PDB file of C-alpha atoms in Angstrom:
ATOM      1  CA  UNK A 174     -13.945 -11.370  11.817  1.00 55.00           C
ATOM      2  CA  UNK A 175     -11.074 -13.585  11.408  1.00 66.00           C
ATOM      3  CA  UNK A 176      -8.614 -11.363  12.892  1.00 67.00           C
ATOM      4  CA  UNK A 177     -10.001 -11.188  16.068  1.00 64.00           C
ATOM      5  CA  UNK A 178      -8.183 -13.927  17.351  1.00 66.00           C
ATOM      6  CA  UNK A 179      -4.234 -12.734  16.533  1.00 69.00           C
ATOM      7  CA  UNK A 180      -2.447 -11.303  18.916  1.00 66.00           C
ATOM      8  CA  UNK A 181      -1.542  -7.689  18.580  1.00 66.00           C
ATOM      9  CA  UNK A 182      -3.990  -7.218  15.811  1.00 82.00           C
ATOM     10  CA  UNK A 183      -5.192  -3.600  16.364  1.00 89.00           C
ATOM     11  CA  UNK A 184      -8.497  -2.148  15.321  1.00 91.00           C
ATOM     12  CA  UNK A 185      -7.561   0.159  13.034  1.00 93.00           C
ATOM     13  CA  UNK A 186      -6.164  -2.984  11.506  1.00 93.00           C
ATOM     14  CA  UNK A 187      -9.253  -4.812  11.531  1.00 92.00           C
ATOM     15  CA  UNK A 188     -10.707  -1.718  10.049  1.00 94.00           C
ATOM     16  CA  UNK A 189      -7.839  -0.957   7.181  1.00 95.00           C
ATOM     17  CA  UNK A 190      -8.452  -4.872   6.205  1.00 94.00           C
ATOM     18  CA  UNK A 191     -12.153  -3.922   5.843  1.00 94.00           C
ATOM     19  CA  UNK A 192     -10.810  -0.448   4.117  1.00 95.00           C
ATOM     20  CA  UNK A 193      -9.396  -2.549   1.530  1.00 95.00           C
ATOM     21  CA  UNK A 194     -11.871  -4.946   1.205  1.00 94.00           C
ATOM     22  CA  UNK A 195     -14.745  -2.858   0.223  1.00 93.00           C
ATOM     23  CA  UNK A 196     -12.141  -0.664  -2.390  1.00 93.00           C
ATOM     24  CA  UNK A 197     -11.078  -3.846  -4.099  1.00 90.00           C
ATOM     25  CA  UNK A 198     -15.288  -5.079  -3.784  1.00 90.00           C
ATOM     26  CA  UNK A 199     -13.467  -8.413  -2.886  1.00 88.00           C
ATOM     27  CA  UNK A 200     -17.448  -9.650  -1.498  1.00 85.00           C
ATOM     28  CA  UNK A 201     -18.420 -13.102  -2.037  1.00 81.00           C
ATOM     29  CA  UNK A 202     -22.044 -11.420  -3.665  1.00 87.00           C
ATOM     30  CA  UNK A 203     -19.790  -9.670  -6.030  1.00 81.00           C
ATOM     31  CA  UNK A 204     -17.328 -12.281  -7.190  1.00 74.00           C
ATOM     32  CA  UNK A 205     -18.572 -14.468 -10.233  1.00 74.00           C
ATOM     33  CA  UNK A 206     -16.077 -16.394 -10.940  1.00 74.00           C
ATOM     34  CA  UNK A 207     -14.638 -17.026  -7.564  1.00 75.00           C
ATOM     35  CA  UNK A 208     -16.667 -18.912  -4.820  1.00 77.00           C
ATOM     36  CA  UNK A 209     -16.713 -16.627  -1.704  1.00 80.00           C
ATOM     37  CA  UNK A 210     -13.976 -13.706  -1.133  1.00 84.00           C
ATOM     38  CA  UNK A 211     -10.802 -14.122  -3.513  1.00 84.00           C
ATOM     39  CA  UNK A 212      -8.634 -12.526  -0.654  1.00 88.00           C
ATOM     40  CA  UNK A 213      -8.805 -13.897   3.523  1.00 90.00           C
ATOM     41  CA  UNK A 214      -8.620 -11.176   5.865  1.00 92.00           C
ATOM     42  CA  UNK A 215      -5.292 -12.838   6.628  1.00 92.00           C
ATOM     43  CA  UNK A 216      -3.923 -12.231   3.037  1.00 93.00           C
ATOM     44  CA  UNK A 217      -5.083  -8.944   3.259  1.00 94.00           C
ATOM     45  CA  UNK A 218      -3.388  -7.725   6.744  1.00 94.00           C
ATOM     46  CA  UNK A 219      -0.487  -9.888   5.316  1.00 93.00           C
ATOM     47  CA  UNK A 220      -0.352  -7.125   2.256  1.00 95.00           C
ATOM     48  CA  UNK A 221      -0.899  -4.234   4.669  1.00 95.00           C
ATOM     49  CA  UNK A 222       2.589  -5.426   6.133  1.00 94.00           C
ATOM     50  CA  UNK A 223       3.991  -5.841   3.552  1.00 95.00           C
ATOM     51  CA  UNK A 224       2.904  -2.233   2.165  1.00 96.00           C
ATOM     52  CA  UNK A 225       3.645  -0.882   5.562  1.00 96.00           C
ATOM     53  CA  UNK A 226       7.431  -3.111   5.246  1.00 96.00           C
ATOM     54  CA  UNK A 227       7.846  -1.740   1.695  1.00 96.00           C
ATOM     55  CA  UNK A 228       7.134   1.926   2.268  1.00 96.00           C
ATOM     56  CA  UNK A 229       9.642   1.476   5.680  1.00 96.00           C
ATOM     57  CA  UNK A 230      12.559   0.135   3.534  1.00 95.00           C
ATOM     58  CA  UNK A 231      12.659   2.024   0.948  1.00 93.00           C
ATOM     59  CA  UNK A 232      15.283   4.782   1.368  1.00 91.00           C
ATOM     60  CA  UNK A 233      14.932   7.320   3.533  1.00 89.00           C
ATOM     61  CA  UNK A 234      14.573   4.288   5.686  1.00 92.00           C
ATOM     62  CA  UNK A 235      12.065   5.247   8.174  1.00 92.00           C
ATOM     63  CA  UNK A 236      10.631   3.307  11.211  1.00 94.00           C
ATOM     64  CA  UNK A 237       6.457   3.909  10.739  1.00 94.00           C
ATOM     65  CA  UNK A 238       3.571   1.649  11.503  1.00 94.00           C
ATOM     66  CA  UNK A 239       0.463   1.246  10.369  1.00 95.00           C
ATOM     67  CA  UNK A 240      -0.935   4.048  12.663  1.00 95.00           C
ATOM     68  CA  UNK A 241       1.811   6.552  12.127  1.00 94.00           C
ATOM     69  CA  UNK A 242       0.772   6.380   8.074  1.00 94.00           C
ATOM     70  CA  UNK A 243      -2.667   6.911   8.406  1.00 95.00           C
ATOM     71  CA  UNK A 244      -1.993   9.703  10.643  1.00 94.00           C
ATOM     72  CA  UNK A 245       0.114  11.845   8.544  1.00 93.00           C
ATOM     73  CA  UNK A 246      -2.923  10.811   6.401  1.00 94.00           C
ATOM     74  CA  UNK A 247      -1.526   8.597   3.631  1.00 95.00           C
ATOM     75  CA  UNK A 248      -4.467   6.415   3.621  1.00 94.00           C
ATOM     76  CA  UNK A 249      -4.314   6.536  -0.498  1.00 94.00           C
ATOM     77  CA  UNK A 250      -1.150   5.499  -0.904  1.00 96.00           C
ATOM     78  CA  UNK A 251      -1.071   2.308   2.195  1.00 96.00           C
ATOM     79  CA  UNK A 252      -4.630   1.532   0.096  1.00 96.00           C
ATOM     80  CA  UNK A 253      -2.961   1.157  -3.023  1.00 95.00           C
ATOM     81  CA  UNK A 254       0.451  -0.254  -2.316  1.00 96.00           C
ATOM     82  CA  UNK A 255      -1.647  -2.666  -0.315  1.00 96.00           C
ATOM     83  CA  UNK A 256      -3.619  -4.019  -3.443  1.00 94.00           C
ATOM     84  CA  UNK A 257      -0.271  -3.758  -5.233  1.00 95.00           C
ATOM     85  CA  UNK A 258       0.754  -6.981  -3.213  1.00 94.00           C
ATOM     86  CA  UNK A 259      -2.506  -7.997  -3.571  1.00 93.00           C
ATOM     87  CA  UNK A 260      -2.167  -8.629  -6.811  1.00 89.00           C
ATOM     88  CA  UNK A 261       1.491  -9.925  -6.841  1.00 90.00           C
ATOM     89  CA  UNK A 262       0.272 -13.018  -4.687  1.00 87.00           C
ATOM     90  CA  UNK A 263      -3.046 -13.433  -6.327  1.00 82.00           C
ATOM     91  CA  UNK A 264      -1.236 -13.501  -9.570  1.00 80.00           C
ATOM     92  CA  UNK A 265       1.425 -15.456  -8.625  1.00 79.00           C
ATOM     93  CA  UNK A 266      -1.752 -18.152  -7.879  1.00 77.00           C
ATOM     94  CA  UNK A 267      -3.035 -17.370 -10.770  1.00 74.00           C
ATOM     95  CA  UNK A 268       0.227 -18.023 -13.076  1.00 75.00           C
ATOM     96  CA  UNK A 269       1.050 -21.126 -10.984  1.00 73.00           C
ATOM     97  CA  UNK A 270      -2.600 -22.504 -11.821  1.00 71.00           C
ATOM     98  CA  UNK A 271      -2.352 -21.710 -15.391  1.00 67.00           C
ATOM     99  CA  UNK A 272      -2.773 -24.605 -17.435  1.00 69.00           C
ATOM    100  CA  UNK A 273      -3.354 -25.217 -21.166  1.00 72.00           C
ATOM    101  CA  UNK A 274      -5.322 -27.742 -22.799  1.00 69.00           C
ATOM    102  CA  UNK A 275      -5.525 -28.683 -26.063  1.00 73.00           C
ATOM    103  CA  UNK A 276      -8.018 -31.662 -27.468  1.00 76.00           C
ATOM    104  CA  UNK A 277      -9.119 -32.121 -31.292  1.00 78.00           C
ATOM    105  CA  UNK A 278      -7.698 -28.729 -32.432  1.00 77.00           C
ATOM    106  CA  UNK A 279      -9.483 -26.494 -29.597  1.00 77.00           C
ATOM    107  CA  UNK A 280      -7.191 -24.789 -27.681  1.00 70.00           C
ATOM    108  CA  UNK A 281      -8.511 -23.603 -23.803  1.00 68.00           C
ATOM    109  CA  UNK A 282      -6.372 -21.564 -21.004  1.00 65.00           C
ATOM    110  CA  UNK A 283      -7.865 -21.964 -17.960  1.00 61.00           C
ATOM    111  CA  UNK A 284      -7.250 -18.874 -15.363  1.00 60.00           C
ATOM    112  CA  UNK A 285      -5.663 -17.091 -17.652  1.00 67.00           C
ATOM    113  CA  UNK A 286      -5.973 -13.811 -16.014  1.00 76.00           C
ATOM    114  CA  UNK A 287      -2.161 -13.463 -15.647  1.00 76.00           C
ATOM    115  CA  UNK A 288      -1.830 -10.358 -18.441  1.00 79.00           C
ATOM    116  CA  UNK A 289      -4.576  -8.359 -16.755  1.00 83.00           C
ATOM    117  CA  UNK A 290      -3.076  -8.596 -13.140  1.00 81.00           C
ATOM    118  CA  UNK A 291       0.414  -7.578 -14.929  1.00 85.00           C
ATOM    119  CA  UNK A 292      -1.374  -4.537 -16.275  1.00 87.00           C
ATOM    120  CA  UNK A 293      -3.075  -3.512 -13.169  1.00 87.00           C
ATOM    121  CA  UNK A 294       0.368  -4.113 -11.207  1.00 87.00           C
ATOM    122  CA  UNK A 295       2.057  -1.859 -13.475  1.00 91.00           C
ATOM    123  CA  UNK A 296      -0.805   0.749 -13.044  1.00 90.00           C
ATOM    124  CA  UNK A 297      -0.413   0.867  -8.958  1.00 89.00           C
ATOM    125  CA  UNK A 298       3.114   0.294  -9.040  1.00 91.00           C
ATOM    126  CA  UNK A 299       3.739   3.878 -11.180  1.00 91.00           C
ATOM    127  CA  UNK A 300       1.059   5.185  -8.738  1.00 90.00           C
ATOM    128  CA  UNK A 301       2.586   4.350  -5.691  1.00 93.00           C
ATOM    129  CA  UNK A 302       6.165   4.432  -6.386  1.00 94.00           C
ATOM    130  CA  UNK A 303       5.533   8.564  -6.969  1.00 93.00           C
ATOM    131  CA  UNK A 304       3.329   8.833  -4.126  1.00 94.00           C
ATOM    132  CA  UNK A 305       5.838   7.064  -1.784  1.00 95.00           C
ATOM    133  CA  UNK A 306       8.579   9.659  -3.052  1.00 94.00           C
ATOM    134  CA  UNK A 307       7.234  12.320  -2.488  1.00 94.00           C
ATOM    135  CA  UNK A 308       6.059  11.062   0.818  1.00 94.00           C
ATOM    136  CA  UNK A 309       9.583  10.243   1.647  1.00 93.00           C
ATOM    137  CA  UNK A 310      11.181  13.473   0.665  1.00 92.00           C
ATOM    138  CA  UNK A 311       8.719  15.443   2.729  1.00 90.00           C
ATOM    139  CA  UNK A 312       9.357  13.324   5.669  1.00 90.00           C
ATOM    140  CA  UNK A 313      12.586  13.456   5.132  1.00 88.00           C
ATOM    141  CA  UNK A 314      12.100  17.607   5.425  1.00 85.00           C
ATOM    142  CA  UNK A 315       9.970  17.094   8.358  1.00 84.00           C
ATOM    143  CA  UNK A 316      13.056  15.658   9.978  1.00 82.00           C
ATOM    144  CA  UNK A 317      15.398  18.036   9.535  1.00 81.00           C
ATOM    145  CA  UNK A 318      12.924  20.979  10.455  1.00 77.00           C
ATOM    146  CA  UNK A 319      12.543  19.140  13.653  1.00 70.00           C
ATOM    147  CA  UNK A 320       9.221  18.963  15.831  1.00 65.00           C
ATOM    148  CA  UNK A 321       8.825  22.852  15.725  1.00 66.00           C
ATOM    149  CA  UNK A 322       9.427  23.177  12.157  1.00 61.00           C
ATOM    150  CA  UNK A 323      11.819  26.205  12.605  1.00 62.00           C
ATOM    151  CA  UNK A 324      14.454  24.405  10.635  1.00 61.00           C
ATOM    152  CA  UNK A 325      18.326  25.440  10.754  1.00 62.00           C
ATOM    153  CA  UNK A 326      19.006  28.514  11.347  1.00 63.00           C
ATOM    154  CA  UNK A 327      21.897  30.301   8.917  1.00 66.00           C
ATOM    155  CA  UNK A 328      24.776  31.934   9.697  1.00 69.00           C
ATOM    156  CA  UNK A 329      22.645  34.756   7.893  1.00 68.00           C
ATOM    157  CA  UNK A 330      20.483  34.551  11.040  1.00 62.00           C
ATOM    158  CA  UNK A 331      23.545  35.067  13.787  1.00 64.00           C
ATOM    159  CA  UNK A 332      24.127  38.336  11.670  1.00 67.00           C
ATOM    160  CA  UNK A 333      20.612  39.888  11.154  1.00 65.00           C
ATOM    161  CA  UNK A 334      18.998  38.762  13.929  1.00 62.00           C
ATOM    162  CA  UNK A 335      19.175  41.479  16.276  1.00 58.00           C
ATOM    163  CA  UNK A 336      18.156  43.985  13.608  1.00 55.00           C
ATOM    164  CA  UNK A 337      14.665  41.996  13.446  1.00 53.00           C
ATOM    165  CA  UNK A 338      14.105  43.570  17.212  1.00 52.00           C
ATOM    166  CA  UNK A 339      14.098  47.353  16.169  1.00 49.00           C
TER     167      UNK A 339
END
């Protein structure tokens, strides 16, 4: 794998790269138009950072890696905001390769797959913008219920307390 030889690359790194390989079918078998895999295993743990760098800075700001996500079990969302850049760079390539050509009244656009990327961006960015909110505000609950989830107690609490005892 061409991971193996960056420093601090993790296995479940290695194996969230493979994750999103095989749920974007980005296999060379599978490709028809493009010659081998459209997206390096660098590109792709580039977009889990990203994802992971996204989800991090977007208010609450939290502090989470790669590890801490999957974890708390947000394997769906990472997945998907990860494609989400996916497709930004790969159609960013695309549009930047885009070319028109015109000869004896035949008109030809060649990787012209710019509107479709734009479309499925819009469909994982509504998808993972909710996700991540409600992700964030529960999180955000998590921290103010503390490790034991008991919360803050009211000044309800100081009052009725003792009565809980008889």
């Amino acid at each position: 794998m061409a991971l193996s030889g960056i420093v601090g690359m993790s296995q479940t790194m290695q194996d969230f790269v493979q994750l999103v390989r095989t749920f974007s079918r980005d296999y060379p078998e599978l490709n028809r138009i493009v010659s081998g895999e459209e997206s390096s295993d660098r590109q792709i743990a580039w977009a889990v950072f990203d994802a992971v760098s996204d989800f991090n800075g977007t208010p609450p700001f939290t502090n989470l890696f790669l590890d801490d996500l999957l974890q708390r079990h947000q394997h769906h969302l990472l997945l998907r905001m990860t494609i989400e850049s996916l497709i930004e760079s790969v159609g960013q390539l695309q549009t930047r390769n885009h070319i028109n050509y015109s000869n004896g009244g035949i008109n030809v656009g060649v990787n012209d797959k710019t509107p479709l990327l734009m479309n499925w961006l819009q469909y994982f960015k509504a998808i993972t913008e909710q996700k991540k909110m409600r992700v964030k505000v529960a999180l955000n609950i998590e921290s103010i219920l503390g490790p034991s989830n008991v919360g803050v107690h009211s000044e309800l609490w100081a009052v009725n307390a003792t009565y809980a005892a008889y």
